[in-house]
């Protein structure tokens, strides 16, 4: 899967990257796109390992507080053994500013449930660090968080099928654009360039075209999951949060309540460190470098801020509640369902911003059929969940695209095991204090696990992919501001159940 450049300019760009980033350009064999036979061997090997693990019913070792001892925690962690590197972006242009230098790593920690200590990890992730969909500078990263009795099967199915479907659609679309280009050149009697039919010469998809194939891929994956007899998705499914790199842009597709968060350096100073005071003054004097959020807060040049690239799709969101209710769902917390709290809901209540607020009560609103106490999903979209789909819980992704620029330094793609008790800014701060993506992944797992122990008797599966980015492309403050301020913020609110209780007390 390595990307070998044939021109002198590209070789020079690679040599610069090697000096800056340590010279490791290879990727692990587990991160390659395998042939069908290789995939079958890998699947068989994994199934054997899982079967052996399932047969081992030895109770895990616990400390006096009832928590896993350190050696048991380590046994539950899988993922990268070292950070990997890649060069993404428009590698054909010969312009160094069009290249994105990336380091990345991923870790996943199996949760611990006292009543089911051997429960399988229902999180999964996918990494293709380069040449995704035959694109020389393309990559694809995704995290899947399964739920329900067969959630692990759903997550694994999505991991295996979604990237394959998307890669095929990208290749087909780009090939069609190339055929159209060749036809026009032939009609105009223009000389065709060398390797005109090679994928490296194919035109890039524009923003809308790439988003369209992402949407199609998610919907097709969802339909295939319903049809797959080996995957029982009646009351099980998975989230899917992914980031595809193509033509110097990153496109985030989100289904469910996993999350992608960008660490953006105001002023685009770089990972080496914050700017000197003189540089700060120079940056702040530039009108187009001033970044202001929706509340009027101005960010200090050189500071690194968390910018959510996805919105959790849950009944906390007013627009999602209305969409679900229109489809025939009823929205209740467990206390409301069991009659311990009133049911009246004020639809004018502001959205609960899960990236800023922490739901300390834990009794989140869930999605139910009108006359039944199922499915009870805490999210409003997913892949799978065929019963819930009848009441609006569908697999259509929300998609956001951003051009990768100088200020984009950190990208975290994670399941809710990471951010259940960590805010977006806290996640980015943890990563910014690390000098390596694998180190950042380790620290995120440690911080998340610690918070789970503070709030719960159990710990959820915890999975994250961390990317460190370097780009020479100039920042677009208008684009950053648009993405930052696309969602309303309500940091004073604790939880929707608390708000409902306050509303009812006034009635």
Short mmCIF file of C-alpha atoms in Angstrom, two decimals:
data_model
loop_
_atom_site.label_atom_id
_atom_site.label_comp_id
_atom_site.label_asym_id
_atom_site.label_seq_id
_atom_site.Cartn_x
_atom_site.Cartn_y
_atom_site.Cartn_z
CA UNK A 1 0.00 0.00 0.00
CA UNK A 2 3.02 2.29 -0.03
CA UNK A 3 2.86 5.38 -2.19
CA UNK A 4 5.96 5.62 -4.46
CA UNK A 5 6.51 8.96 -6.15
CA UNK A 6 8.09 8.94 -9.59
CA UNK A 7 9.00 12.60 -10.01
CA UNK A 8 11.94 14.39 -8.53
CA UNK A 9 9.68 16.98 -6.87
CA UNK A 10 7.72 14.30 -5.07
CA UNK A 11 10.92 12.59 -3.93
CA UNK A 12 12.10 15.89 -2.49
CA UNK A 13 8.80 16.33 -0.65
CA UNK A 14 9.12 12.83 0.79
CA UNK A 15 12.70 13.45 1.92
CA UNK A 16 11.60 16.61 3.72
CA UNK A 17 8.83 14.67 5.41
CA UNK A 18 11.29 11.99 6.49
CA UNK A 19 13.51 14.57 8.15
CA UNK A 20 10.59 16.29 9.87
CA UNK A 21 8.69 13.19 10.93
CA UNK A 22 11.43 10.66 11.65
CA UNK A 23 11.67 8.79 8.36
CA UNK A 24 9.12 6.03 9.04
CA UNK A 25 6.83 5.87 6.01
CA UNK A 26 5.70 2.25 6.15
CA UNK A 27 2.31 1.11 7.40
CA UNK A 28 1.41 -1.99 9.31
CA UNK A 29 0.14 -4.92 7.24
CA UNK A 30 -3.09 -4.93 9.25
CA UNK A 31 -3.83 -1.48 7.85
CA UNK A 32 -3.70 -2.54 4.19
CA UNK A 33 -6.62 -3.40 1.97
CA UNK A 34 -6.36 -7.19 1.68
CA UNK A 35 -7.38 -9.55 -1.09
CA UNK A 36 -10.45 -11.71 -0.57
CA UNK A 37 -8.39 -14.76 0.40
CA UNK A 38 -6.30 -12.73 2.84
CA UNK A 39 -9.43 -11.30 4.41
CA UNK A 40 -10.82 -14.80 4.86
CA UNK A 41 -7.62 -15.96 6.58
CA UNK A 42 -7.64 -12.91 8.85
CA UNK A 43 -11.30 -13.46 9.71
CA UNK A 44 -10.66 -17.14 10.50
CA UNK A 45 -7.67 -16.26 12.67
CA UNK A 46 -9.68 -13.65 14.54
CA UNK A 47 -12.63 -16.00 15.02
CA UNK A 48 -10.29 -18.62 16.48
CA UNK A 49 -8.78 -16.09 18.88
CA UNK A 50 -12.24 -14.90 19.95
CA UNK A 51 -13.39 -18.49 20.48
CA UNK A 52 -10.37 -19.17 22.67
CA UNK A 53 -11.05 -16.01 24.65
CA UNK A 54 -14.71 -16.99 25.05
CA UNK A 55 -13.68 -20.40 26.43
CA UNK A 56 -11.51 -18.73 29.05
CA UNK A 57 -14.01 -18.05 31.85
CA UNK A 58 -11.42 -17.30 34.48
CA UNK A 59 -12.75 -14.40 36.57
CA UNK A 60 -10.67 -11.24 36.10
CA UNK A 61 -8.53 -10.11 39.03
CA UNK A 62 -10.02 -7.19 40.99
CA UNK A 63 -8.60 -4.88 43.63
CA UNK A 64 -10.22 -4.04 46.97
CA UNK A 65 -12.40 -1.38 45.31
CA UNK A 66 -13.83 -3.95 42.89
CA UNK A 67 -11.94 -2.53 39.89
CA UNK A 68 -9.72 -4.43 37.48
CA UNK A 69 -6.08 -4.65 38.50
CA UNK A 70 -3.57 -3.07 36.12
CA UNK A 71 -2.56 -6.32 34.40
CA UNK A 72 -6.22 -7.09 33.62
CA UNK A 73 -6.69 -3.64 32.08
CA UNK A 74 -3.64 -4.13 29.85
CA UNK A 75 -5.02 -7.47 28.61
CA UNK A 76 -8.10 -5.63 27.35
CA UNK A 77 -6.19 -3.16 25.16
CA UNK A 78 -5.49 -3.74 21.47
CA UNK A 79 -4.36 -1.54 18.60
CA UNK A 80 -1.26 0.16 17.21
CA UNK A 81 2.17 -0.80 18.50
CA UNK A 82 3.66 2.38 17.09
CA UNK A 83 2.51 5.50 15.29
CA UNK A 84 2.40 5.35 11.48
CA UNK A 85 3.00 8.06 8.91
CA UNK A 86 1.59 8.99 5.54
CA UNK A 87 1.56 11.79 2.99
CA UNK A 88 -1.92 12.73 1.89
CA UNK A 89 -3.45 15.47 -0.23
CA UNK A 90 -2.90 16.42 -3.85
CA UNK A 91 0.33 14.51 -4.47
CA UNK A 92 -0.01 15.12 -8.24
CA UNK A 93 0.31 18.89 -8.05
CA UNK A 94 4.02 18.99 -7.21
CA UNK A 95 3.24 21.80 -4.77
CA UNK A 96 4.38 21.15 -1.20
CA UNK A 97 1.50 23.21 0.18
CA UNK A 98 -0.94 20.68 -1.26
CA UNK A 99 0.53 17.87 0.84
CA UNK A 100 -0.71 16.82 4.27
CA UNK A 101 1.83 15.09 6.51
CA UNK A 102 0.03 12.73 8.88
CA UNK A 103 1.00 10.63 11.87
CA UNK A 104 -1.65 8.36 13.31
CA UNK A 105 -2.37 5.58 15.80
CA UNK A 106 -5.37 3.77 17.29
CA UNK A 107 -6.19 1.92 20.52
CA UNK A 108 -9.27 0.10 21.80
CA UNK A 109 -9.90 -1.05 25.37
CA UNK A 110 -12.57 -3.64 26.12
CA UNK A 111 -15.01 -2.52 28.79
CA UNK A 112 -15.73 -4.24 32.09
CA UNK A 113 -19.26 -5.15 33.15
CA UNK A 114 -19.45 -6.77 36.63
CA UNK A 115 -22.52 -8.82 35.62
CA UNK A 116 -20.87 -9.91 32.35
CA UNK A 117 -17.08 -9.77 32.88
CA UNK A 118 -16.29 -11.62 29.64
CA UNK A 119 -18.45 -9.45 27.37
CA UNK A 120 -16.81 -8.98 23.97
CA UNK A 121 -15.50 -5.60 22.87
CA UNK A 122 -18.28 -4.13 20.71
CA UNK A 123 -16.08 -1.31 19.39
CA UNK A 124 -14.09 -1.67 16.20
CA UNK A 125 -12.06 0.59 13.96
CA UNK A 126 -10.70 0.75 10.43
CA UNK A 127 -7.57 2.42 9.07
CA UNK A 128 -6.33 2.79 5.51
CA UNK A 129 -3.46 5.24 5.78
CA UNK A 130 -2.94 5.77 2.07
CA UNK A 131 -4.18 4.90 -1.43
CA UNK A 132 -7.75 4.45 -0.29
CA UNK A 133 -10.02 3.95 -3.29
CA UNK A 134 -6.95 3.99 -5.58
CA UNK A 135 -6.28 7.63 -4.69
CA UNK A 136 -2.56 8.32 -4.30
CA UNK A 137 -3.09 10.81 -1.47
CA UNK A 138 -6.35 9.43 -0.08
CA UNK A 139 -6.97 7.80 3.30
CA UNK A 140 -9.90 6.62 5.39
CA UNK A 141 -10.28 6.29 9.17
CA UNK A 142 -13.39 5.05 10.97
CA UNK A 143 -14.64 3.99 14.42
CA UNK A 144 -17.67 1.77 15.01
CA UNK A 145 -19.43 1.36 18.36
CA UNK A 146 -21.79 -1.62 18.45
CA UNK A 147 -24.79 -1.97 20.77
CA UNK A 148 -27.28 -4.68 21.61
CA UNK A 149 -26.64 -8.41 22.02
CA UNK A 150 -25.16 -8.65 18.53
CA UNK A 151 -23.51 -5.24 18.48
CA UNK A 152 -20.05 -6.71 17.98
CA UNK A 153 -21.28 -8.47 14.82
CA UNK A 154 -22.82 -5.26 13.52
CA UNK A 155 -19.66 -3.24 14.19
CA UNK A 156 -17.50 -5.86 12.49
CA UNK A 157 -19.82 -6.04 9.50
CA UNK A 158 -19.72 -2.25 9.10
CA UNK A 159 -15.93 -2.25 9.42
CA UNK A 160 -15.64 -4.85 6.66
CA UNK A 161 -18.27 -3.49 4.27
CA UNK A 162 -18.48 0.30 4.59
CA UNK A 163 -14.88 1.05 3.51
CA UNK A 164 -15.12 -1.48 0.67
CA UNK A 165 -18.38 -0.02 -0.61
CA UNK A 166 -17.07 3.54 -0.37
CA UNK A 167 -13.74 2.73 -2.07
CA UNK A 168 -15.58 1.04 -4.96
CA UNK A 169 -17.93 4.00 -5.42
CA UNK A 170 -15.06 6.49 -5.37
CA UNK A 171 -13.16 4.51 -8.01
CA UNK A 172 -16.25 4.16 -10.19
CA UNK A 173 -17.07 7.88 -9.99
CA UNK A 174 -13.51 8.98 -10.70
CA UNK A 175 -13.21 6.52 -13.60
CA UNK A 176 -16.41 7.92 -15.09
CA UNK A 177 -15.05 11.47 -14.82
CA UNK A 178 -11.82 10.34 -16.47
CA UNK A 179 -13.69 8.65 -19.32
CA UNK A 180 -15.63 11.84 -19.89
CA UNK A 181 -12.39 13.86 -19.91
CA UNK A 182 -10.73 11.46 -22.40
CA UNK A 183 -13.80 11.58 -24.64
CA UNK A 184 -13.71 15.39 -24.70
CA UNK A 185 -10.00 15.39 -25.52
CA UNK A 186 -10.57 12.91 -28.33
CA UNK A 187 -13.41 14.97 -29.78
CA UNK A 188 -11.21 18.07 -29.65
CA UNK A 189 -8.30 16.11 -31.18
CA UNK A 190 -6.12 16.84 -28.19
CA UNK A 191 -3.15 14.66 -27.36
CA UNK A 192 -3.83 12.41 -24.40
CA UNK A 193 -1.25 12.51 -21.58
CA UNK A 194 0.82 9.48 -20.64
CA UNK A 195 -0.94 7.04 -18.30
CA UNK A 196 -4.21 8.76 -19.14
CA UNK A 197 -6.19 5.73 -17.98
CA UNK A 198 -4.18 5.08 -14.81
CA UNK A 199 -5.97 5.93 -11.52
CA UNK A 200 -3.22 8.40 -10.66
CA UNK A 201 -4.40 10.51 -13.62
CA UNK A 202 -8.10 10.41 -12.79
CA UNK A 203 -9.80 13.69 -11.84
CA UNK A 204 -10.61 14.27 -8.19
CA UNK A 205 -14.19 14.31 -6.96
CA UNK A 206 -15.44 17.71 -5.89
CA UNK A 207 -16.88 18.25 -2.41
CA UNK A 208 -20.48 17.44 -3.36
CA UNK A 209 -19.52 14.36 -5.36
CA UNK A 210 -17.47 12.93 -2.49
CA UNK A 211 -20.23 13.61 0.02
CA UNK A 212 -22.73 11.93 -2.28
CA UNK A 213 -20.72 8.69 -2.52
CA UNK A 214 -20.26 8.72 1.28
CA UNK A 215 -24.02 9.00 1.75
CA UNK A 216 -24.69 6.22 -0.76
CA UNK A 217 -22.10 3.95 0.89
CA UNK A 218 -23.65 4.28 4.36
CA UNK A 219 -27.15 3.61 3.10
CA UNK A 220 -25.99 0.59 1.09
CA UNK A 221 -24.04 -0.77 4.08
CA UNK A 222 -27.13 -0.40 6.26
CA UNK A 223 -29.32 -2.23 3.75
CA UNK A 224 -26.77 -5.02 3.36
CA UNK A 225 -26.62 -5.44 7.13
CA UNK A 226 -30.40 -5.90 7.21
CA UNK A 227 -30.12 -8.55 4.49
CA UNK A 228 -27.17 -10.43 6.00
CA UNK A 229 -28.56 -13.56 7.66
CA UNK A 230 -25.47 -14.00 9.85
CA UNK A 231 -25.97 -10.58 11.43
CA UNK A 232 -29.03 -10.33 13.68
CA UNK A 233 -29.65 -6.60 13.69
CA UNK A 234 -33.28 -6.54 14.88
CA UNK A 235 -32.33 -4.93 18.20
CA UNK A 236 -28.62 -4.45 17.56
CA UNK A 237 -26.57 -2.06 15.47
CA UNK A 238 -23.54 0.20 15.42
CA UNK A 239 -22.54 3.83 15.18
CA UNK A 240 -20.17 4.87 12.38
CA UNK A 241 -17.94 7.92 12.52
CA UNK A 242 -15.43 8.26 9.69
CA UNK A 243 -13.05 10.74 8.12
CA UNK A 244 -12.08 10.41 4.47
CA UNK A 245 -9.17 12.40 3.03
CA UNK A 246 -9.48 13.30 -0.64
CA UNK A 247 -8.06 16.15 -2.75
CA UNK A 248 -6.75 18.03 0.29
CA UNK A 249 -10.09 17.90 2.09
CA UNK A 250 -11.32 15.83 5.01
CA UNK A 251 -14.92 14.67 4.91
CA UNK A 252 -16.56 13.55 8.14
CA UNK A 253 -19.54 11.18 7.94
CA UNK A 254 -21.46 10.51 11.13
CA UNK A 255 -24.16 8.00 12.03
CA UNK A 256 -24.95 7.84 15.74
CA UNK A 257 -23.19 9.28 18.75
CA UNK A 258 -19.52 8.57 18.16
CA UNK A 259 -17.51 11.69 17.48
CA UNK A 260 -14.81 13.45 15.44
CA UNK A 261 -13.10 16.48 17.01
CA UNK A 262 -10.51 18.78 15.47
CA UNK A 263 -7.73 20.43 17.45
CA UNK A 264 -7.25 23.78 15.70
CA UNK A 265 -4.31 26.09 16.42
CA UNK A 266 -5.48 29.70 16.26
CA UNK A 267 -3.08 31.49 13.95
CA UNK A 268 -1.85 28.18 12.50
CA UNK A 269 1.46 28.18 14.35
CA UNK A 270 2.32 24.49 14.26
CA UNK A 271 2.90 21.50 16.51
CA UNK A 272 6.39 22.60 17.53
CA UNK A 273 4.93 24.94 20.13
CA UNK A 274 3.10 28.16 20.81
CA UNK A 275 4.41 31.34 19.19
CA UNK A 276 6.74 33.82 20.83
CA UNK A 277 5.19 37.03 22.18
CA UNK A 278 6.35 39.02 19.14
CA UNK A 279 4.72 36.46 16.84
CA UNK A 280 1.52 36.57 18.87
CA UNK A 281 1.34 40.33 18.43
CA UNK A 282 1.92 40.00 14.70
CA UNK A 283 -0.79 37.36 14.36
CA UNK A 284 -3.29 39.28 16.45
CA UNK A 285 -2.74 42.39 14.34
CA UNK A 286 -3.97 40.58 11.27
CA UNK A 287 -7.71 41.12 10.97
CA UNK A 288 -8.37 37.88 9.11
CA UNK A 289 -6.65 35.78 11.81
CA UNK A 290 -9.09 36.74 14.57
CA UNK A 291 -11.32 33.85 15.59
CA UNK A 292 -14.53 34.59 17.47
CA UNK A 293 -17.21 32.09 18.52
CA UNK A 294 -20.97 32.58 18.52
CA UNK A 295 -20.94 34.00 22.05
CA UNK A 296 -18.37 36.66 21.18
CA UNK A 297 -15.40 34.96 22.84
CA UNK A 298 -12.10 35.75 21.09
CA UNK A 299 -9.42 33.08 21.05
CA UNK A 300 -5.81 33.90 21.80
CA UNK A 301 -3.43 33.40 18.85
CA UNK A 302 -1.38 30.28 19.42
CA UNK A 303 -4.02 28.56 21.56
CA UNK A 304 -5.37 25.21 20.42
CA UNK A 305 -9.14 24.83 20.55
CA UNK A 306 -11.52 21.91 20.10
CA UNK A 307 -13.85 22.14 17.11
CA UNK A 308 -16.46 19.36 16.78
CA UNK A 309 -16.69 18.04 13.24
CA UNK A 310 -19.75 15.96 14.04
CA UNK A 311 -22.96 16.44 16.04
CA UNK A 312 -24.08 13.58 18.26
CA UNK A 313 -27.32 12.23 16.83
CA UNK A 314 -29.39 11.70 19.96
CA UNK A 315 -32.83 12.70 21.26
CA UNK A 316 -31.07 15.51 23.13
CA UNK A 317 -31.19 17.37 19.81
CA UNK A 318 -34.49 19.13 19.20
CA UNK A 319 -34.36 18.56 15.42
CA UNK A 320 -33.78 14.83 15.90
CA UNK A 321 -36.58 14.55 18.48
CA UNK A 322 -39.03 16.14 16.08
CA UNK A 323 -37.90 13.95 13.20
CA UNK A 324 -38.29 10.78 15.29
CA UNK A 325 -41.70 11.77 16.65
CA UNK A 326 -42.88 12.51 13.13
CA UNK A 327 -41.84 8.95 12.22
CA UNK A 328 -43.94 7.55 15.05
CA UNK A 329 -41.45 7.28 17.91
CA UNK A 330 -41.97 8.38 21.48
CA UNK A 331 -39.10 9.91 23.42
CA UNK A 332 -38.77 9.05 27.12
CA UNK A 333 -36.12 8.78 29.79
CA UNK A 334 -36.21 5.54 31.78
CA UNK A 335 -37.64 7.40 34.79
CA UNK A 336 -40.41 8.79 32.59
CA UNK A 337 -41.08 5.39 31.04
CA UNK A 338 -41.45 3.83 34.52
CA UNK A 339 -43.62 6.67 35.82
CA UNK A 340 -41.13 8.21 38.25
CA UNK A 341 -41.08 11.53 36.38
CA UNK A 342 -43.67 13.52 34.38
CA UNK A 343 -43.75 13.04 30.61
CA UNK A 344 -44.58 16.59 29.49
CA UNK A 345 -41.86 17.93 27.20
CA UNK A 346 -41.36 21.54 26.16
CA UNK A 347 -40.19 21.39 22.56
CA UNK A 348 -38.73 24.89 22.92
CA UNK A 349 -36.09 23.63 25.36
CA UNK A 350 -32.61 24.36 23.99
CA UNK A 351 -30.47 21.55 22.65
CA UNK A 352 -28.10 19.88 25.10
CA UNK A 353 -24.54 20.32 23.84
CA UNK A 354 -22.81 17.03 24.64
CA UNK A 355 -19.44 18.34 23.47
CA UNK A 356 -19.45 21.02 26.16
CA UNK A 357 -21.75 19.59 28.84
CA UNK A 358 -21.44 16.33 30.74
CA UNK A 359 -24.65 14.43 31.47
CA UNK A 360 -23.96 13.66 35.12
CA UNK A 361 -27.39 12.17 35.82
CA UNK A 362 -27.11 9.52 33.11
CA UNK A 363 -30.87 9.14 32.51
CA UNK A 364 -30.78 10.20 28.88
CA UNK A 365 -33.84 10.36 26.62
CA UNK A 366 -34.36 7.21 24.56
CA UNK A 367 -36.34 6.18 21.49
CA UNK A 368 -39.29 3.78 21.92
CA UNK A 369 -42.11 2.42 19.83
CA UNK A 370 -45.51 3.89 20.74
CA UNK A 371 -46.95 0.79 22.42
CA UNK A 372 -43.79 -1.03 23.49
CA UNK A 373 -40.83 -0.48 25.80
CA UNK A 374 -38.30 -1.20 23.04
CA UNK A 375 -35.91 -0.53 21.30
CA UNK A 376 -34.81 2.13 23.82
CA UNK A 377 -31.93 3.50 21.77
CA UNK A 378 -30.04 6.48 23.24
CA UNK A 379 -29.18 7.65 19.71
CA UNK A 380 -31.34 8.71 16.81
CA UNK A 381 -29.39 7.15 13.91
CA UNK A 382 -27.41 3.95 13.49
CA UNK A 383 -26.42 1.21 11.08
CA UNK A 384 -28.55 -1.86 11.78
CA UNK A 385 -31.41 -1.64 14.32
CA UNK A 386 -33.98 -2.77 11.77
CA UNK A 387 -36.89 -2.48 14.24
CA UNK A 388 -35.87 1.03 15.28
CA UNK A 389 -35.63 2.03 11.62
CA UNK A 390 -39.42 1.86 11.39
CA UNK A 391 -39.62 4.75 13.87
CA UNK A 392 -36.94 6.95 12.30
CA UNK A 393 -33.62 5.55 13.56
CA UNK A 394 -31.98 5.33 10.15
CA UNK A 395 -28.50 5.00 8.70
CA UNK A 396 -28.31 8.23 6.72
CA UNK A 397 -25.13 10.11 7.72
CA UNK A 398 -24.67 13.78 8.46
CA UNK A 399 -21.66 14.94 6.48
CA UNK A 400 -19.23 17.83 6.89
CA UNK A 401 -16.25 18.72 4.70
CA UNK A 402 -13.29 20.93 5.60
CA UNK A 403 -10.21 21.81 3.62
CA UNK A 404 -7.13 20.77 5.62
CA UNK A 405 -5.10 23.87 6.46
CA UNK A 406 -2.20 25.02 8.59
CA UNK A 407 -4.18 25.36 11.80
CA UNK A 408 -5.52 21.79 11.70
CA UNK A 409 -3.13 19.93 14.00
CA UNK A 410 -5.01 17.18 15.84
CA UNK A 411 -7.91 14.97 14.83
CA UNK A 412 -9.60 12.61 17.28
CA UNK A 413 -12.09 9.99 16.08
CA UNK A 414 -13.62 8.15 19.02
CA UNK A 415 -16.48 6.11 20.43
CA UNK A 416 -18.53 7.50 23.31
CA UNK A 417 -16.41 5.46 25.72
CA UNK A 418 -13.85 8.25 25.38
CA UNK A 419 -16.02 11.34 25.61
CA UNK A 420 -18.81 10.13 27.91
CA UNK A 421 -17.09 11.99 30.74
CA UNK A 422 -14.52 14.06 28.82
CA UNK A 423 -15.39 17.28 27.01
CA UNK A 424 -14.09 17.97 23.51
CA UNK A 425 -11.60 20.53 24.82
CA UNK A 426 -10.29 18.17 27.48
CA UNK A 427 -9.66 15.52 24.81
CA UNK A 428 -7.73 17.95 22.63
CA UNK A 429 -5.75 19.27 25.60
CA UNK A 430 -4.67 15.73 26.44
CA UNK A 431 -3.52 15.10 22.87
CA UNK A 432 -1.77 18.48 22.59
CA UNK A 433 0.38 17.59 25.61
CA UNK A 434 1.67 14.47 23.80
CA UNK A 435 4.46 14.28 21.24
CA UNK A 436 3.15 11.22 19.44
CA UNK A 437 -0.30 9.94 18.36
CA UNK A 438 0.14 6.60 20.14
CA UNK A 439 1.08 8.44 23.32
CA UNK A 440 -2.06 10.55 22.87
CA UNK A 441 -4.22 7.43 22.40
CA UNK A 442 -2.76 5.94 25.58
CA UNK A 443 -3.45 9.08 27.59
CA UNK A 444 -7.01 9.30 26.27
CA UNK A 445 -7.69 5.72 27.32
CA UNK A 446 -6.22 6.35 30.77
CA UNK A 447 -8.21 9.56 31.32
CA UNK A 448 -11.45 8.04 30.02
CA UNK A 449 -11.07 4.88 32.09
CA UNK A 450 -10.38 6.92 35.23
CA UNK A 451 -13.56 8.96 34.70
CA UNK A 452 -15.65 5.84 34.16
CA UNK A 453 -14.46 4.54 37.52
CA UNK A 454 -15.42 7.86 39.12
CA UNK A 455 -18.98 7.81 37.79
CA UNK A 456 -19.94 4.16 37.20
CA UNK A 457 -19.49 0.64 38.52
CA UNK A 458 -18.84 -0.49 34.95
CA UNK A 459 -16.61 0.80 32.18
CA UNK A 460 -17.64 1.02 28.54
CA UNK A 461 -15.54 -0.02 25.56
CA UNK A 462 -13.10 2.81 24.81
CA UNK A 463 -11.78 3.33 21.27
CA UNK A 464 -9.95 6.21 19.60
CA UNK A 465 -7.92 7.07 16.53
CA UNK A 466 -5.63 10.09 16.87
CA UNK A 467 -4.04 11.90 13.93
CA UNK A 468 -1.40 14.62 14.06
CA UNK A 469 -1.63 16.76 10.90
CA UNK A 470 0.77 19.18 9.22
CA UNK A 471 -0.27 21.24 6.21
CA UNK A 472 1.19 24.30 4.55
CA UNK A 473 -2.17 25.45 3.19
CA UNK A 474 -3.25 28.86 4.49
CA UNK A 475 -6.11 28.93 7.01
CA UNK A 476 -9.58 30.02 6.03
CA UNK A 477 -10.92 31.77 9.11
CA UNK A 478 -14.38 32.15 7.58
CA UNK A 479 -14.63 28.39 7.07
CA UNK A 480 -13.39 27.65 10.60
CA UNK A 481 -15.89 30.11 12.09
CA UNK A 482 -18.72 28.55 10.09
CA UNK A 483 -17.89 25.08 11.39
CA UNK A 484 -17.39 26.30 14.96
CA UNK A 485 -20.68 28.13 15.15
CA UNK A 486 -22.91 25.73 13.24
CA UNK A 487 -24.49 24.40 16.46
CA UNK A 488 -26.00 26.33 19.40
CA UNK A 489 -24.24 26.00 22.75
CA UNK A 490 -25.94 25.67 26.15
CA UNK A 491 -23.13 25.03 28.67
CA UNK A 492 -25.25 25.98 31.68
CA UNK A 493 -27.61 23.04 31.23
CA UNK A 494 -26.79 19.81 33.08
CA UNK A 495 -29.09 17.30 31.39
CA UNK A 496 -32.39 17.07 29.58
CA UNK A 497 -34.01 15.22 32.48
CA UNK A 498 -33.05 18.09 34.80
CA UNK A 499 -34.53 20.61 32.37
CA UNK A 500 -37.75 18.63 32.06
CA UNK A 501 -38.01 18.47 35.85
CA UNK A 502 -37.57 22.26 36.07
CA UNK A 503 -40.20 22.84 33.41
CA UNK A 504 -42.72 20.57 35.13
CA UNK A 505 -42.14 22.20 38.51
CA UNK A 506 -43.20 25.54 37.01
CA UNK A 507 -46.36 24.14 35.49
#
